[in-house]
Amino acid sequence: MSSQESEYNGFFPATRMRRLRYHSGVRRLVQETVIRPERLIWPVFVRSGQGVRTPIASMPGQFQLSLDEFVKEVREAEQLGLGGVILFGIPDTKDAVGSDAMCESGIICQAIRAAKDVVGKDFLIISDVCFCEYTDHGHCGVLKQNYAGQWDVDNDATLENLTRQTLAQARAGVDMVAPSGMMDGMIGAIRRGFDANGFSELPIMSYSVKYASAFYGPFRDAAESAPQFGDRRSYQMDPLAAAEQALREVELDLAEGADMIMVKPALPYLDIIHQVHDRYPGVPLAAYNVSGEYSMTKAAALNGWIDEKRIVLESLGSIVRAGAGIILTYWAKDVARWMA
């Protein structure tokens, strides 16, 4: 046996892996990781007014939309074959408890009704469920002073308001709610509220694993939701926490009645996505490709440093490969166009 045969253990040249790569049709045929538009959810920021299409400076290509502009966009999202949209409302007025979020005439309920009037029954209208966009202090619920005399979110008082918020959205016709505030017991409270009020069929996609991440910065500009003091580390997860904490959060939410699970952000936590997928293989798993991930790529693309399309598809592919079957991404419409 020659040294070359020994080096390749006798497989080469009979085995050539490049045979599966030489032709674009062969590459498509053997692809295992597939990004499907119907598995993409597009996040949208909605506010009052007419003809409003305010560019979000830190998120090039994204806008705050008035309802008339929003319905145009949601029609296009349906035509592109996306799985749905997730709504974030920006109210005209804010207060200490986020009253607009619990009001059936509030901006988010208006957006739900407007969307349901223009799309078919198969296109999902999902509401983000939280209070940070609606409170004047920018935190995710009712505030109280804790044992150290510092202001913090009152977990249990916030649960009552989350129930009111989701019932208002259910009455407006929402197809799914996505609680994102990381309050202990939030899924159970919402589930009980739905079941007691005739909405037992409504699914809950829980932001079960949501980290106190620096990747949310541009979103806070878009939703006008930056906290006026402190941060959210007392309720969102520590980025350096043990992975087992994430798995416990998922386990608790499933026990309380969550139907789908989300990990946020996506790219810095591919390992967590993979572990959640492996631990709960039968549970639909989503990942949020968040604003910071979007804005960094956009900035590099606008400077000509990277190929945006290739970077985006590669990034989303890694999220799918990690185990997420559903992706929330600001590129949803772009991806659908690229794949048409």
Short mmCIF file of C-alpha atoms in Angstrom, two decimals:
data_model
loop_
_atom_site.label_atom_id
_atom_site.label_comp_id
_atom_site.label_asym_id
_atom_site.label_seq_id
_atom_site.Cartn_x
_atom_site.Cartn_y
_atom_site.Cartn_z
CA MET A 1 0.00 0.00 0.00
CA SER A 2 1.35 3.39 -1.01
CA SER A 3 1.76 6.18 1.48
CA GLN A 4 -1.01 8.13 -0.27
CA GLU A 5 -3.45 5.19 -0.05
CA SER A 6 -2.57 4.77 3.59
CA GLU A 7 -3.17 8.46 4.25
CA TYR A 8 -6.71 8.29 2.82
CA ASN A 9 -7.47 4.82 4.22
CA GLY A 10 -8.30 3.58 0.74
CA PHE A 11 -11.43 5.81 0.31
CA PHE A 12 -9.97 8.42 -2.05
CA PRO A 13 -10.33 8.69 -5.05
CA ALA A 14 -13.44 6.46 -5.01
CA THR A 15 -15.04 8.76 -2.43
CA ARG A 16 -15.14 12.42 -3.40
CA MET A 17 -17.35 14.61 -1.23
CA ARG A 18 -17.22 17.37 -3.82
CA ARG A 19 -19.54 15.33 -6.05
CA LEU A 20 -22.38 16.57 -3.81
CA ARG A 21 -21.28 20.18 -4.33
CA TYR A 22 -20.28 20.54 -7.97
CA HIS A 23 -23.79 21.39 -9.27
CA SER A 24 -26.30 23.86 -7.79
CA GLY A 25 -29.15 21.39 -8.34
CA VAL A 26 -27.29 18.67 -6.44
CA ARG A 27 -26.56 21.11 -3.62
CA ARG A 28 -30.26 21.95 -3.34
CA LEU A 29 -31.20 18.28 -3.50
CA VAL A 30 -29.07 17.30 -0.52
CA GLN A 31 -29.64 20.40 1.64
CA GLU A 32 -30.71 19.46 5.13
CA THR A 33 -31.10 23.00 6.51
CA VAL A 34 -33.99 24.72 4.76
CA ILE A 35 -35.30 28.23 5.52
CA ARG A 36 -39.00 28.40 4.72
CA PRO A 37 -40.89 31.73 4.50
CA GLU A 38 -43.94 30.21 6.20
CA ARG A 39 -41.77 29.61 9.28
CA LEU A 40 -40.72 33.26 9.49
CA ILE A 41 -42.49 35.88 11.62
CA TRP A 42 -42.00 39.58 10.86
CA PRO A 43 -41.91 42.03 13.84
CA VAL A 44 -43.80 45.28 13.17
CA PHE A 45 -43.98 48.55 15.14
CA VAL A 46 -47.38 50.26 15.02
CA ARG A 47 -48.45 53.71 16.21
CA SER A 48 -51.39 56.07 15.72
CA GLY A 49 -51.78 58.66 12.96
CA GLN A 50 -52.23 58.67 9.21
CA GLY A 51 -49.55 58.24 6.60
CA VAL A 52 -46.88 57.73 9.26
CA ARG A 53 -43.82 55.82 8.12
CA THR A 54 -41.09 56.92 10.48
CA PRO A 55 -37.66 55.41 9.74
CA ILE A 56 -35.96 53.77 12.71
CA ALA A 57 -32.49 55.31 12.63
CA SER A 58 -30.76 52.41 14.36
CA MET A 59 -32.54 49.79 12.22
CA PRO A 60 -32.16 50.80 8.55
CA GLY A 61 -35.08 49.54 6.48
CA GLN A 62 -37.49 49.27 9.43
CA PHE A 63 -40.22 51.77 10.31
CA GLN A 64 -42.80 52.83 12.86
CA LEU A 65 -46.07 52.56 10.92
CA SER A 66 -49.49 54.13 11.33
CA LEU A 67 -52.41 51.75 10.87
CA ASP A 68 -53.03 52.69 7.23
CA GLU A 69 -49.39 52.02 6.36
CA PHE A 70 -49.34 48.91 8.53
CA VAL A 71 -52.22 47.24 6.67
CA LYS A 72 -50.38 47.72 3.36
CA GLU A 73 -47.33 46.00 4.80
CA VAL A 74 -49.27 43.17 6.39
CA ARG A 75 -51.02 42.45 3.07
CA GLU A 76 -47.62 42.20 1.40
CA ALA A 77 -46.31 39.95 4.18
CA GLU A 78 -49.22 37.58 3.55
CA GLN A 79 -48.65 37.65 -0.22
CA LEU A 80 -44.98 36.81 0.33
CA GLY A 81 -46.02 33.66 2.18
CA LEU A 82 -44.73 34.56 5.64
CA GLY A 83 -46.03 32.72 8.67
CA GLY A 84 -47.34 35.91 10.26
CA VAL A 85 -46.46 39.15 12.00
CA ILE A 86 -45.82 39.97 15.64
CA LEU A 87 -47.04 43.37 16.77
CA PHE A 88 -45.43 45.97 19.02
CA GLY A 89 -47.53 49.01 19.88
CA ILE A 90 -46.36 52.55 20.56
CA PRO A 91 -49.12 54.43 22.42
CA ASP A 92 -49.83 58.15 22.31
CA THR A 93 -49.72 58.36 26.09
CA LYS A 94 -47.95 56.31 28.71
CA ASP A 95 -48.59 55.92 32.44
CA ALA A 96 -47.23 54.00 35.42
CA VAL A 97 -49.17 50.80 34.68
CA GLY A 98 -49.29 50.82 30.86
CA SER A 99 -53.04 51.35 30.62
CA ASP A 100 -53.07 51.54 26.81
CA ALA A 101 -51.95 47.92 26.60
CA MET A 102 -55.01 46.77 28.56
CA CYS A 103 -57.50 48.93 26.67
CA GLU A 104 -59.62 47.45 23.87
CA SER A 105 -59.32 50.77 22.03
CA GLY A 106 -55.54 50.92 22.58
CA ILE A 107 -53.06 50.90 19.73
CA ILE A 108 -52.28 47.18 19.83
CA CYS A 109 -55.95 46.14 19.74
CA GLN A 110 -56.57 48.61 16.91
CA ALA A 111 -53.70 47.02 14.99
CA ILE A 112 -55.02 43.50 15.57
CA ARG A 113 -58.48 44.42 14.26
CA ALA A 114 -57.03 46.32 11.29
CA ALA A 115 -54.84 43.35 10.33
CA LYS A 116 -57.64 40.81 10.69
CA ASP A 117 -59.76 42.89 8.34
CA VAL A 118 -57.27 42.59 5.47
CA VAL A 119 -55.65 39.14 5.73
CA GLY A 120 -56.96 35.62 5.38
CA LYS A 121 -57.60 33.30 8.29
CA ASP A 122 -54.40 31.34 7.67
CA PHE A 123 -52.10 34.32 8.23
CA LEU A 124 -51.17 34.69 11.89
CA ILE A 125 -51.52 37.95 13.80
CA ILE A 126 -49.44 37.57 16.96
CA SER A 127 -49.18 40.10 19.77
CA ASP A 128 -46.13 40.69 21.89
CA VAL A 129 -47.38 40.82 25.48
CA CYS A 130 -45.46 43.14 27.77
CA PHE A 131 -45.68 46.63 29.27
CA CYS A 132 -42.31 48.25 28.55
CA GLU A 133 -43.60 50.16 25.49
CA TYR A 134 -46.65 51.39 27.43
CA THR A 135 -45.28 52.49 30.81
CA ASP A 136 -43.80 55.92 31.45
CA HIS A 137 -40.90 54.30 33.33
CA GLY A 138 -40.10 51.76 30.60
CA HIS A 139 -40.19 48.68 32.83
CA CYS A 140 -42.22 45.58 32.13
CA GLY A 141 -44.90 45.91 34.80
CA VAL A 142 -46.15 47.55 37.96
CA LEU A 143 -43.40 48.99 40.15
CA LYS A 144 -42.90 48.67 43.89
CA GLN A 145 -40.01 49.20 46.29
CA ASN A 146 -38.18 46.00 47.12
CA TYR A 147 -36.61 44.96 50.42
CA ALA A 148 -33.58 47.16 49.69
CA GLY A 149 -35.74 50.21 49.04
CA GLN A 150 -35.13 50.10 45.29
CA TRP A 151 -37.85 50.28 42.67
CA ASP A 152 -38.48 46.97 40.92
CA VAL A 153 -41.30 45.22 39.06
CA ASP A 154 -44.00 43.76 41.30
CA ASN A 155 -44.28 40.29 39.81
CA ASP A 156 -47.71 39.25 41.09
CA ALA A 157 -49.44 42.59 40.53
CA THR A 158 -48.12 42.50 36.97
CA LEU A 159 -49.67 39.06 36.42
CA GLU A 160 -53.13 40.53 36.91
CA ASN A 161 -52.42 43.21 34.32
CA LEU A 162 -50.98 40.69 31.87
CA THR A 163 -54.28 38.82 32.10
CA ARG A 164 -56.18 42.02 31.33
CA GLN A 165 -53.85 42.80 28.42
CA THR A 166 -54.18 39.40 26.78
CA LEU A 167 -57.96 39.26 27.21
CA ALA A 168 -58.26 42.64 25.45
CA GLN A 169 -56.14 41.27 22.61
CA ALA A 170 -58.15 38.07 22.47
CA ARG A 171 -61.38 40.05 22.13
CA ALA A 172 -59.76 42.06 19.33
CA GLY A 173 -59.18 38.82 17.43
CA VAL A 174 -55.52 38.00 17.93
CA ASP A 175 -54.44 34.53 16.76
CA MET A 176 -51.64 33.99 19.28
CA VAL A 177 -50.08 35.85 22.20
CA ALA A 178 -46.37 35.97 22.98
CA PRO A 179 -45.66 37.02 26.60
CA SER A 180 -42.18 38.52 26.83
CA GLY A 181 -41.94 40.12 30.28
CA MET A 182 -40.25 37.19 32.08
CA MET A 183 -42.60 37.38 35.06
CA ASP A 184 -42.75 34.20 37.13
CA GLY A 185 -46.14 32.55 36.63
CA MET A 186 -47.13 34.68 33.64
CA ILE A 187 -48.08 31.73 31.42
CA GLY A 188 -50.31 30.19 34.07
CA ALA A 189 -52.07 33.50 34.72
CA ILE A 190 -52.72 34.10 31.02
CA ARG A 191 -53.83 30.52 30.44
CA ARG A 192 -56.31 30.67 33.32
CA GLY A 193 -57.64 33.98 32.03
CA PHE A 194 -58.17 32.56 28.56
CA ASP A 195 -59.79 29.37 29.78
CA ALA A 196 -62.18 31.21 32.11
CA ASN A 197 -63.29 33.63 29.40
CA GLY A 198 -63.94 31.40 26.42
CA PHE A 199 -60.52 31.60 24.72
CA SER A 200 -59.16 28.16 25.57
CA GLU A 201 -58.22 27.60 21.90
CA LEU A 202 -55.77 30.52 21.77
CA PRO A 203 -52.12 29.39 21.77
CA ILE A 204 -49.36 30.97 23.83
CA MET A 205 -45.83 31.33 22.47
CA SER A 206 -43.77 32.12 25.53
CA TYR A 207 -40.53 34.06 25.59
CA SER A 208 -39.43 31.44 28.09
CA VAL A 209 -35.71 32.05 27.68
CA LYS A 210 -35.16 35.79 27.36
CA TYR A 211 -31.78 37.15 28.33
CA ALA A 212 -30.99 40.63 29.67
CA SER A 213 -29.07 41.22 26.49
CA ALA A 214 -27.11 44.15 25.08
CA PHE A 215 -28.43 43.08 21.66
CA TYR A 216 -31.79 44.81 22.33
CA GLY A 217 -30.50 48.38 22.02
CA PRO A 218 -31.97 49.25 18.59
CA PHE A 219 -35.33 47.71 19.55
CA ARG A 220 -35.62 50.14 22.44
CA ASP A 221 -35.30 52.98 19.96
CA ALA A 222 -37.89 51.38 17.67
CA ALA A 223 -40.43 50.69 20.42
CA GLU A 224 -39.53 53.75 22.51
CA SER A 225 -39.23 51.40 25.46
CA ALA A 226 -35.88 52.12 27.11
CA PRO A 227 -36.11 51.96 30.94
CA GLN A 228 -35.99 55.40 32.53
CA PHE A 229 -33.83 54.08 35.36
CA GLY A 230 -31.92 50.91 36.12
CA ASP A 231 -32.17 47.89 33.86
CA ARG A 232 -34.14 44.65 33.52
CA ARG A 233 -31.66 42.24 35.02
CA SER A 234 -33.88 41.49 38.02
CA TYR A 235 -36.37 39.70 35.76
CA GLN A 236 -34.66 38.88 32.44
CA MET A 237 -32.04 36.12 32.50
CA ASP A 238 -28.35 36.62 33.19
CA PRO A 239 -26.43 36.07 29.91
CA LEU A 240 -23.80 34.11 31.86
CA ALA A 241 -26.28 31.97 33.82
CA ALA A 242 -26.01 28.20 33.71
CA ALA A 243 -27.83 26.63 30.77
CA GLU A 244 -29.86 24.55 33.21
CA GLN A 245 -31.64 27.74 34.31
CA ALA A 246 -32.95 28.17 30.76
CA LEU A 247 -34.18 24.60 30.70
CA ARG A 248 -35.98 25.11 34.02
CA GLU A 249 -37.70 28.21 32.64
CA VAL A 250 -38.94 26.17 29.69
CA GLU A 251 -40.11 23.33 31.91
CA LEU A 252 -42.10 25.70 34.13
CA ASP A 253 -43.75 27.48 31.20
CA LEU A 254 -44.78 24.22 29.59
CA ALA A 255 -46.26 23.05 32.89
CA GLU A 256 -48.24 26.30 33.10
CA GLY A 257 -49.72 25.87 29.62
CA ALA A 258 -47.32 27.32 27.03
CA ASP A 259 -47.83 25.83 23.57
CA MET A 260 -44.62 27.12 21.97
CA ILE A 261 -41.28 28.21 23.39
CA MET A 262 -38.97 31.02 22.33
CA VAL A 263 -35.29 31.75 22.94
CA LYS A 264 -34.19 35.41 22.63
CA PRO A 265 -31.70 36.53 21.31
CA ALA A 266 -30.90 33.86 18.74
CA LEU A 267 -27.32 33.98 17.45
CA PRO A 268 -25.49 34.47 20.78
CA TYR A 269 -27.54 31.60 22.25
CA LEU A 270 -27.44 28.90 19.59
CA ASP A 271 -26.19 26.50 22.24
CA ILE A 272 -29.27 27.20 24.37
CA ILE A 273 -31.58 26.73 21.37
CA HIS A 274 -29.93 23.38 20.72
CA GLN A 275 -30.23 22.25 24.34
CA VAL A 276 -33.90 23.26 24.54
CA HIS A 277 -34.58 21.40 21.28
CA ASP A 278 -32.87 18.28 22.54
CA ARG A 279 -34.58 18.36 25.96
CA TYR A 280 -38.08 19.04 24.55
CA PRO A 281 -38.05 17.59 21.00
CA GLY A 282 -41.82 17.61 20.53
CA VAL A 283 -42.35 21.25 21.52
CA PRO A 284 -42.45 23.92 18.77
CA LEU A 285 -39.38 26.09 19.27
CA ALA A 286 -38.93 29.68 18.07
CA ALA A 287 -35.92 31.98 18.18
CA TYR A 288 -35.87 35.78 17.90
CA ASN A 289 -33.18 37.15 15.57
CA VAL A 290 -33.16 40.44 17.45
CA SER A 291 -32.56 44.09 16.60
CA GLY A 292 -28.87 44.15 17.50
CA GLU A 293 -28.19 41.17 15.27
CA TYR A 294 -30.07 42.94 12.48
CA SER A 295 -28.45 46.34 12.93
CA MET A 296 -24.87 45.09 13.08
CA THR A 297 -25.32 43.18 9.84
CA LYS A 298 -27.11 46.10 8.20
CA ALA A 299 -24.35 48.52 9.19
CA ALA A 300 -21.65 46.26 7.78
CA ALA A 301 -23.65 45.71 4.58
CA LEU A 302 -24.27 49.43 4.08
CA ASN A 303 -20.52 50.01 4.38
CA GLY A 304 -19.88 47.38 1.72
CA TRP A 305 -17.98 45.13 4.10
CA ILE A 306 -20.20 42.05 3.70
CA ASP A 307 -22.74 40.51 1.33
CA GLU A 308 -26.00 41.07 3.24
CA LYS A 309 -28.04 38.32 1.57
CA ARG A 310 -25.42 35.64 2.07
CA ILE A 311 -24.73 36.67 5.66
CA VAL A 312 -28.45 36.67 6.51
CA LEU A 313 -29.14 33.28 4.98
CA GLU A 314 -26.08 31.81 6.66
CA SER A 315 -27.12 33.28 10.03
CA LEU A 316 -30.72 32.11 9.78
CA GLY A 317 -29.50 28.72 8.64
CA SER A 318 -27.46 28.39 11.82
CA ILE A 319 -30.59 29.12 13.88
CA VAL A 320 -32.54 26.43 12.05
CA ARG A 321 -29.64 23.98 12.38
CA ALA A 322 -29.51 24.64 16.14
CA GLY A 323 -33.11 23.44 16.38
CA ALA A 324 -35.49 26.39 15.99
CA GLY A 325 -38.34 25.65 13.60
CA ILE A 326 -39.73 29.21 13.79
CA ILE A 327 -37.70 32.42 13.46
CA LEU A 328 -38.79 35.95 14.29
CA THR A 329 -36.68 38.20 12.11
CA TYR A 330 -36.71 41.71 10.65
CA TRP A 331 -35.44 40.15 7.41
CA ALA A 332 -38.54 37.99 6.98
CA LYS A 333 -39.88 39.88 3.94
CA ASP A 334 -36.42 40.14 2.37
CA VAL A 335 -35.82 36.42 2.77
CA ALA A 336 -39.19 35.59 1.22
CA ARG A 337 -38.33 37.77 -1.79
CA TRP A 338 -34.88 36.21 -2.12
CA MET A 339 -36.38 32.74 -2.11
CA ALA A 340 -39.21 33.49 -4.54
#
